[in-house]
Structures are given as C-alpha cells and as structure tokens.
mmCIF file of C-alpha atoms in Angstrom:
data_model
loop_
_atom_site.group_PDB
_atom_site.id
_atom_site.type_symbol
_atom_site.label_atom_id
_atom_site.label_comp_id
_atom_site.label_asym_id
_atom_site.label_seq_id
_atom_site.Cartn_x
_atom_site.Cartn_y
_atom_site.Cartn_z
ATOM 1 C CA MET O 4 0.000 0.000 0.000
ATOM 2 C CA ARG O 5 1.513 3.293 -1.079
ATOM 3 C CA ASN O 6 1.646 6.560 0.833
ATOM 4 C CA ALA O 7 -0.396 9.469 -0.514
ATOM 5 C CA ARG O 8 2.455 11.994 0.000
ATOM 6 C CA GLY O 9 3.447 13.316 -3.375
ATOM 7 C CA LEU O 10 0.570 11.550 -5.093
ATOM 8 C CA ALA O 11 -1.973 14.353 -4.691
ATOM 9 C CA ALA O 12 -1.949 17.825 -6.210
ATOM 10 C CA THR O 13 -4.331 20.761 -5.961
ATOM 11 C CA THR O 14 -5.387 22.380 -9.212
ATOM 12 C CA ALA O 15 -7.763 25.180 -10.110
ATOM 13 C CA ALA O 16 -10.363 22.535 -10.794
ATOM 14 C CA GLY O 17 -9.954 20.975 -7.329
ATOM 15 C CA ILE O 18 -8.020 18.065 -5.909
ATOM 16 C CA VAL O 19 -6.597 15.547 -8.348
ATOM 17 C CA LEU O 20 -5.490 12.312 -6.727
ATOM 18 C CA MET O 21 -2.910 10.629 -8.925
ATOM 19 C CA VAL O 22 -3.561 6.909 -8.763
ATOM 20 C CA ALA O 23 -1.850 3.965 -10.410
ATOM 21 C CA GLY O 24 -2.973 0.395 -9.977
ATOM 22 C CA CYS O 25 -4.892 -2.584 -11.313
ATOM 23 C CA ALA O 26 -8.392 -1.133 -11.092
ATOM 24 C CA PRO O 27 -10.276 -0.842 -14.384
ATOM 25 C CA LYS O 28 -9.849 2.478 -16.155
ATOM 26 C CA ALA O 29 -12.432 4.960 -14.948
ATOM 27 C CA GLN O 30 -14.715 6.475 -17.542
ATOM 28 C CA SER O 31 -13.618 10.007 -18.392
ATOM 29 C CA THR O 32 -15.954 12.931 -17.951
ATOM 30 C CA GLU O 33 -15.926 13.398 -21.742
ATOM 31 C CA ASP O 34 -17.165 9.842 -22.258
ATOM 32 C CA LYS O 35 -20.046 10.053 -19.819
ATOM 33 C CA GLY O 36 -23.375 10.427 -21.533
ATOM 34 C CA ALA O 37 -21.826 9.764 -24.979
ATOM 35 C CA GLY O 38 -24.293 7.054 -25.880
ATOM 36 C CA THR O 39 -23.063 4.424 -23.397
ATOM 37 C CA PRO O 40 -25.889 3.327 -21.083
ATOM 38 C CA GLN O 41 -25.101 4.093 -17.469
ATOM 39 C CA PRO O 42 -25.816 1.405 -14.854
ATOM 40 C CA VAL O 43 -28.951 1.902 -12.807
ATOM 41 C CA PRO O 44 -28.075 3.007 -9.248
ATOM 42 C CA TYR O 45 -29.093 0.815 -6.342
ATOM 43 C CA ALA O 46 -32.279 2.079 -4.712
ATOM 44 C CA GLY O 47 -30.884 1.633 -1.198
ATOM 45 C CA VAL O 48 -28.182 -0.036 0.853
ATOM 46 C CA GLU O 49 -30.342 -3.129 1.262
ATOM 47 C CA GLU O 50 -29.790 -3.802 -2.472
ATOM 48 C CA LEU O 51 -25.996 -3.604 -2.360
ATOM 49 C CA PRO O 52 -24.162 -6.835 -3.193
ATOM 50 C CA GLU O 53 -22.118 -8.177 -0.262
ATOM 51 C CA LYS O 54 -19.616 -11.011 -0.241
ATOM 52 C CA LEU O 55 -16.591 -12.432 1.524
ATOM 53 C CA ALA O 56 -13.525 -12.181 -0.697
ATOM 54 C CA ALA O 57 -11.361 -15.171 -1.508
ATOM 55 C CA ASP O 58 -8.799 -14.130 1.121
ATOM 56 C CA GLY O 59 -11.340 -14.987 3.822
ATOM 57 C CA THR O 60 -10.985 -11.689 5.706
ATOM 58 C CA THR O 61 -12.174 -8.962 3.322
ATOM 59 C CA ILE O 62 -15.861 -8.080 3.130
ATOM 60 C CA VAL O 63 -16.685 -6.481 -0.221
ATOM 61 C CA VAL O 64 -19.733 -4.257 -0.708
ATOM 62 C CA GLY O 65 -20.936 -2.824 -4.003
ATOM 63 C CA ASP O 66 -20.992 -3.515 -7.716
ATOM 64 C CA PRO O 67 -18.089 -5.885 -8.528
ATOM 65 C CA ALA O 68 -17.601 -3.975 -11.803
ATOM 66 C CA ALA O 69 -17.216 -0.577 -10.109
ATOM 67 C CA ALA O 70 -14.138 1.258 -11.390
ATOM 68 C CA THR O 71 -13.082 2.628 -8.001
ATOM 69 C CA THR O 72 -12.116 0.474 -5.023
ATOM 70 C CA VAL O 73 -11.965 1.900 -1.509
ATOM 71 C CA ARG O 74 -10.289 -0.142 1.218
ATOM 72 C CA LEU O 75 -11.326 0.607 4.806
ATOM 73 C CA TYR O 76 -9.637 -0.624 7.989
ATOM 74 C CA GLU O 77 -11.959 -0.211 10.962
ATOM 75 C CA ASP O 78 -12.208 -1.231 14.610
ATOM 76 C CA PRO O 79 -15.856 -1.227 15.766
ATOM 77 C CA ARG O 80 -14.913 0.399 19.099
ATOM 78 C CA CYS O 81 -12.714 3.162 17.688
ATOM 79 C CA PRO O 82 -14.230 6.636 18.256
ATOM 80 C CA VAL O 83 -12.342 8.040 15.259
ATOM 81 C CA VAL O 84 -13.956 5.426 13.033
ATOM 82 C CA GLU O 85 -17.317 6.437 14.469
ATOM 83 C CA GLU O 86 -16.545 10.046 13.506
ATOM 84 C CA PHE O 87 -15.568 9.001 9.980
ATOM 85 C CA GLU O 88 -18.729 6.950 9.545
ATOM 86 C CA ALA O 89 -20.845 9.939 10.608
ATOM 87 C CA THR O 90 -19.042 12.563 8.520
ATOM 88 C CA GLY O 91 -17.108 11.514 5.411
ATOM 89 C CA ALA O 92 -18.356 7.969 4.876
ATOM 90 C CA PRO O 93 -21.797 9.011 3.521
ATOM 91 C CA ALA O 94 -19.985 10.293 0.405
ATOM 92 C CA LEU O 95 -18.601 6.809 -0.183
ATOM 93 C CA ARG O 96 -21.983 5.241 0.449
ATOM 94 C CA GLU O 97 -23.590 7.474 -2.178
ATOM 95 C CA MET O 98 -20.858 6.662 -4.687
ATOM 96 C CA THR O 99 -21.331 2.954 -3.974
ATOM 97 C CA LEU O 100 -25.068 3.248 -4.561
ATOM 98 C CA ARG O 101 -24.295 4.880 -7.931
ATOM 99 C CA ARG O 102 -22.175 1.789 -8.799
ATOM 100 C CA GLU O 103 -19.075 3.947 -9.146
ATOM 101 C CA ALA O 104 -17.225 2.442 -6.186
ATOM 102 C CA LYS O 105 -17.038 -0.737 -4.184
ATOM 103 C CA THR O 106 -15.800 -0.906 -0.599
ATOM 104 C CA GLU O 107 -13.474 -3.509 0.905
ATOM 105 C CA TYR O 108 -13.645 -3.795 4.700
ATOM 106 C CA THR O 109 -10.947 -5.240 6.937
ATOM 107 C CA PHE O 110 -11.852 -5.267 10.629
ATOM 108 C CA ALA O 111 -9.447 -4.860 13.524
ATOM 109 C CA SER O 112 -10.153 -5.634 17.178
ATOM 110 C CA PHE O 113 -7.135 -4.137 18.962
ATOM 111 C CA ARG O 114 -9.255 -1.720 20.981
ATOM 112 C CA ASP O 115 -10.214 -4.552 23.318
ATOM 113 C CA ASP O 116 -6.595 -4.818 24.491
ATOM 114 C CA ARG O 117 -6.339 -1.063 24.990
ATOM 115 C CA VAL O 118 -9.587 -0.305 26.790
ATOM 116 C CA GLY O 119 -10.598 -3.718 28.129
ATOM 117 C CA GLY O 120 -13.383 -6.136 27.379
ATOM 118 C CA ASP O 121 -14.078 -8.047 24.191
ATOM 119 C CA GLY O 122 -16.579 -5.749 22.488
ATOM 120 C CA SER O 123 -14.582 -5.270 19.284
ATOM 121 C CA LYS O 124 -14.173 -9.005 18.810
ATOM 122 C CA ARG O 125 -17.856 -9.621 19.466
ATOM 123 C CA ALA O 126 -18.873 -6.855 17.065
ATOM 124 C CA VAL O 127 -16.619 -8.164 14.268
ATOM 125 C CA ASN O 128 -18.039 -11.658 14.798
ATOM 126 C CA ALA O 129 -21.586 -10.260 14.623
ATOM 127 C CA LEU O 130 -20.795 -8.320 11.445
ATOM 128 C CA ARG O 131 -19.530 -11.513 9.850
ATOM 129 C CA ALA O 132 -22.721 -13.293 10.911
ATOM 130 C CA ALA O 133 -24.785 -10.482 9.372
ATOM 131 C CA LEU O 134 -22.965 -11.045 6.081
ATOM 132 C CA ASP O 135 -24.418 -14.574 5.975
ATOM 133 C CA GLU O 136 -27.868 -12.987 6.048
ATOM 134 C CA SER O 137 -26.978 -10.370 3.389
ATOM 135 C CA LYS O 138 -27.507 -7.698 6.046
ATOM 136 C CA PHE O 139 -23.896 -6.639 6.650
ATOM 137 C CA THR O 140 -24.203 -3.075 5.306
ATOM 138 C CA GLU O 141 -27.382 -2.327 7.225
ATOM 139 C CA TYR O 142 -26.049 -3.803 10.460
ATOM 140 C CA HIS O 143 -22.704 -2.030 10.075
ATOM 141 C CA ALA O 144 -24.564 1.293 9.914
ATOM 142 C CA VAL O 145 -26.619 0.500 13.019
ATOM 143 C CA LEU O 146 -23.551 -0.520 15.050
ATOM 144 C CA PHE O 147 -21.727 2.734 14.397
ATOM 145 C CA GLU O 148 -24.827 4.836 14.962
ATOM 146 C CA ASN O 149 -24.983 3.329 18.451
ATOM 147 C CA MET O 150 -21.274 2.862 19.180
ATOM 148 C CA ALA O 151 -20.827 5.785 21.589
ATOM 149 C CA GLU O 152 -23.784 4.717 23.732
ATOM 150 C CA ASN O 153 -22.528 1.159 23.914
ATOM 151 C CA GLU O 154 -18.988 2.265 24.681
ATOM 152 C CA LEU O 155 -20.219 4.304 27.631
ATOM 153 C CA ALA O 156 -21.835 1.103 28.897
ATOM 154 C CA GLY O 157 -18.544 -0.784 28.596
ATOM 155 C CA GLY O 158 -18.575 -1.873 24.976
ATOM 156 C CA TYR O 159 -20.609 -4.206 22.810
ATOM 157 C CA THR O 160 -22.000 -7.325 24.476
ATOM 158 C CA THR O 161 -23.942 -10.275 23.108
ATOM 159 C CA ALA O 162 -27.137 -8.711 24.449
ATOM 160 C CA SER O 163 -26.505 -5.281 22.939
ATOM 161 C CA LEU O 164 -25.444 -6.714 19.580
ATOM 162 C CA LEU O 165 -28.641 -8.758 19.380
ATOM 163 C CA GLU O 166 -30.739 -5.798 20.468
ATOM 164 C CA LEU O 167 -29.211 -3.627 17.741
ATOM 165 C CA ALA O 168 -29.743 -6.409 15.204
ATOM 166 C CA GLY O 169 -33.428 -6.026 15.918
ATOM 167 C CA GLN O 170 -33.264 -2.657 14.153
ATOM 168 C CA VAL O 171 -32.375 -4.398 10.874
ATOM 169 C CA GLU O 172 -35.431 -5.963 9.310
ATOM 170 C CA GLY O 173 -35.009 -9.686 8.766
ATOM 171 C CA LEU O 174 -31.664 -10.055 10.523
ATOM 172 C CA ARG O 175 -32.664 -11.719 13.778
ATOM 173 C CA SER O 176 -33.051 -15.492 13.537
ATOM 174 C CA LYS O 177 -32.015 -18.565 15.509
ATOM 175 C CA THR O 178 -29.029 -18.968 13.202
ATOM 176 C CA PHE O 179 -27.858 -15.373 13.531
ATOM 177 C CA ASP O 180 -28.504 -15.204 17.267
ATOM 178 C CA SER O 181 -26.563 -18.421 17.822
ATOM 179 C CA ALA O 182 -23.628 -17.180 15.727
ATOM 180 C CA VAL O 183 -23.455 -14.010 17.832
ATOM 181 C CA ALA O 184 -23.824 -15.771 21.173
ATOM 182 C CA THR O 185 -21.314 -18.547 20.471
ATOM 183 C CA MET O 186 -18.704 -16.423 18.654
ATOM 184 C CA LYS O 187 -19.091 -18.694 15.655
ATOM 185 C CA TYR O 188 -16.670 -16.599 13.618
ATOM 186 C CA LYS O 189 -13.910 -16.186 16.180
ATOM 187 C CA ASP O 190 -11.392 -17.555 13.659
ATOM 188 C CA PHE O 191 -12.495 -14.843 11.221
ATOM 189 C CA VAL O 192 -12.017 -12.238 13.955
ATOM 190 C CA THR O 193 -8.468 -13.427 14.626
ATOM 191 C CA ALA O 194 -7.576 -13.643 10.944
ATOM 192 C CA SER O 195 -8.986 -10.180 10.263
ATOM 193 C CA GLU O 196 -6.892 -8.674 13.035
ATOM 194 C CA LYS O 197 -3.769 -10.320 11.606
ATOM 195 C CA THR O 198 -4.587 -8.977 8.139
ATOM 196 C CA TYR O 199 -4.995 -5.512 9.636
ATOM 197 C CA GLU O 200 -1.657 -5.756 11.450
ATOM 198 C CA ALA O 201 0.084 -6.851 8.242
ATOM 199 C CA ALA O 202 -1.257 -3.850 6.323
ATOM 200 C CA ASP O 203 1.522 -1.563 7.605
ATOM 201 C CA ALA O 204 4.983 -2.779 6.696
ATOM 202 C CA ASP O 205 6.550 -0.298 9.103
ATOM 203 C CA ASP O 206 4.424 -0.982 12.186
ATOM 204 C CA PRO O 207 3.452 -4.499 13.313
ATOM 205 C CA ARG O 208 0.533 -3.019 15.244
ATOM 206 C CA GLY O 209 -1.184 -2.022 12.012
ATOM 207 C CA PRO O 210 -1.893 1.292 10.274
ATOM 208 C CA GLY O 211 -4.463 2.655 12.739
ATOM 209 C CA THR O 212 -8.194 3.086 12.265
ATOM 210 C CA PRO O 213 -9.744 4.365 10.217
ATOM 211 C CA THR O 214 -7.273 3.812 7.415
ATOM 212 C CA VAL O 215 -8.602 4.554 3.941
ATOM 213 C CA ALA O 216 -7.025 3.694 0.594
ATOM 214 C CA ILE O 217 -8.496 4.667 -2.763
ATOM 215 C CA ASN O 218 -7.436 2.417 -5.636
ATOM 216 C CA GLY O 219 -4.444 1.311 -3.581
ATOM 217 C CA THR O 220 -3.330 4.791 -2.490
ATOM 218 C CA GLN O 221 -3.503 5.333 1.264
ATOM 219 C CA ILE O 222 -4.841 8.690 2.392
ATOM 220 C CA THR O 223 -2.377 10.205 4.851
ATOM 221 C CA ASP O 224 -0.773 13.429 6.050
ATOM 222 C CA ASP O 225 -2.505 16.662 5.018
ATOM 223 C CA LEU O 226 -5.209 14.770 3.107
ATOM 224 C CA TYR O 227 -6.274 12.688 6.090
ATOM 225 C CA GLY O 228 -8.503 15.405 7.547
ATOM 226 C CA ARG O 229 -10.539 15.398 4.347
ATOM 227 C CA LEU O 230 -11.910 11.990 5.295
ATOM 228 C CA PHE O 231 -14.004 13.648 7.988
ATOM 229 C CA GLU O 232 -15.839 16.118 5.754
ATOM 230 C CA LYS O 233 -18.361 14.731 3.302
ATOM 231 C CA GLU O 234 -17.734 17.316 0.587
ATOM 232 C CA SER O 235 -13.940 17.068 0.690
ATOM 233 C CA PHE O 236 -13.963 13.254 0.842
ATOM 234 C CA ASP O 237 -16.353 13.290 -2.101
ATOM 235 C CA GLN O 238 -13.777 15.389 -3.986
ATOM 236 C CA LEU O 239 -11.058 12.829 -3.285
ATOM 237 C CA LEU O 240 -13.270 9.964 -4.367
ATOM 238 C CA ASN O 241 -14.400 11.604 -7.583
ATOM 239 C CA SER O 242 -10.905 12.799 -8.475
ATOM 240 C CA ALA O 243 -9.649 9.219 -8.226
ATOM 241 C CA HIS O 244 -12.703 7.896 -10.079
ATOM 242 C CA ASN O 245 -12.256 10.294 -13.002
ATOM 243 C CA GLN O 246 -8.455 10.076 -13.203
ATOM 244 C CA PRO O 247 -7.318 7.799 -16.056
ATOM 245 C CA GLN O 248 -5.380 4.826 -14.738
ATOM 246 C CA THR O 249 -1.866 4.003 -15.868
ATOM 247 C CA GLY O 250 0.347 0.969 -15.360
#
C-alpha cells in the first residue's frame, strides 16, 4: 500500500489524486453520456451486493464492476472510526449506490486490548454473521450509529449486539442469534486482526483506524482530515474515479 504523500496535487479545478494500480480504467468525464448506457443506481443499501472475498478476511460491498475500489480498515470500538462513519463515509456510500465504487472492509479488534473487554471481537463476529444474512451493510450502519452509547456502557455485548440487530429488518433469527452468542466466527475475527496488522509494513501493530485507501493509495498526512468532511472526501473519491489509470 503506497503513501499518498506526493501523489496528490491541488489544481484550479480541485483536488486531483494521482492513482496507479490494477483497477479498471475509470470512464472520463468526456465519455459520460456519450451514448453508453449508465448502470442503474441501487435504490438503497439493502440492495448492495455483499460477499466475503477469496482471502477470507475482506468483506466487499458494491458492484463488482465498479471502477473505483476503496479499502477501509476499521475497529468497531474506535471513536475516530465512528466520527468518519458519521461525517465523510456518507460520500462513499452514495458513490457505492451509484455503482461507481465498491468498498473492501478489513476489521481490527485491537481496541479490546487497549480499553478492556471483548466488544470489538464480538462486534466483528456479529458483522460476519450479518454477512451470511446479506444484512452486513445495514447492520454495520446501526452498530456505528450506536457505538458511543454502547462504549459508555462498557462496549458491545452479546445482548446489545442482538438488540441492535433487531433494528435491521429480517436479521434476527435462531441462526444469527446463535452465531453471535457462540462467537461462531472467532477464527475470522483473529484472521482479520492479523490482516490488519500486516497492512503496515513499518508498524506491526497495524496502520491505525480508520485507514482509507483509494485504488491502492492510502490517504495520509494533510489529506487525512478530508476523510471527515463529506464534501472534501467526495472530492477525493471523484478525483480518483475520473483520473485515467496508468500501469
């Protein structure tokens, strides 16, 4: 994963994020509307495709053919992730609904060691269980909307995770409830944490959360603050989406 320093420049037209990688070439602004039918946007998050990637730790949300890929590293108990989800992340959600981007999630659980308890691990396990029910995106939103309240109470518990699941239509079932209560996906939780830790070659503890990479370029330094403003994050996303790919 490359650092964003030196890969972003500000022009009179706005921010242009220079990206090189294996993602399909984004359609240029000149091409749009030139007779090529545009894909129909998803009506809501409940329609978004969700799957577990072949690596066994990445949860992918959105149109598989989307030209832009955004990688997110998140710990469910991290207050900075909560801030990101409430501020900048809606721009990514809208872009995903338009089929312009897909999101790859890797979940960490290091906050348990730092603040005590096992709430991060339990939340990651529950998110994985929600994926089995095709309710990951909806449940992910509910967890972060209620994270601060749960953290004040000591962190996510089996009871609170099941209670919050009740806010997602069709999620609660004997299968889901059992997976949450028994930590069915504890191996996934452990593997996801290891994948997170391996994401930073310079720090065995991992890159920190939230970490965001657009088409393989990690957002750092002076650009990092733009993740927490919807309009500025939208600029970064669209600049990458519209920038022709090379390499």
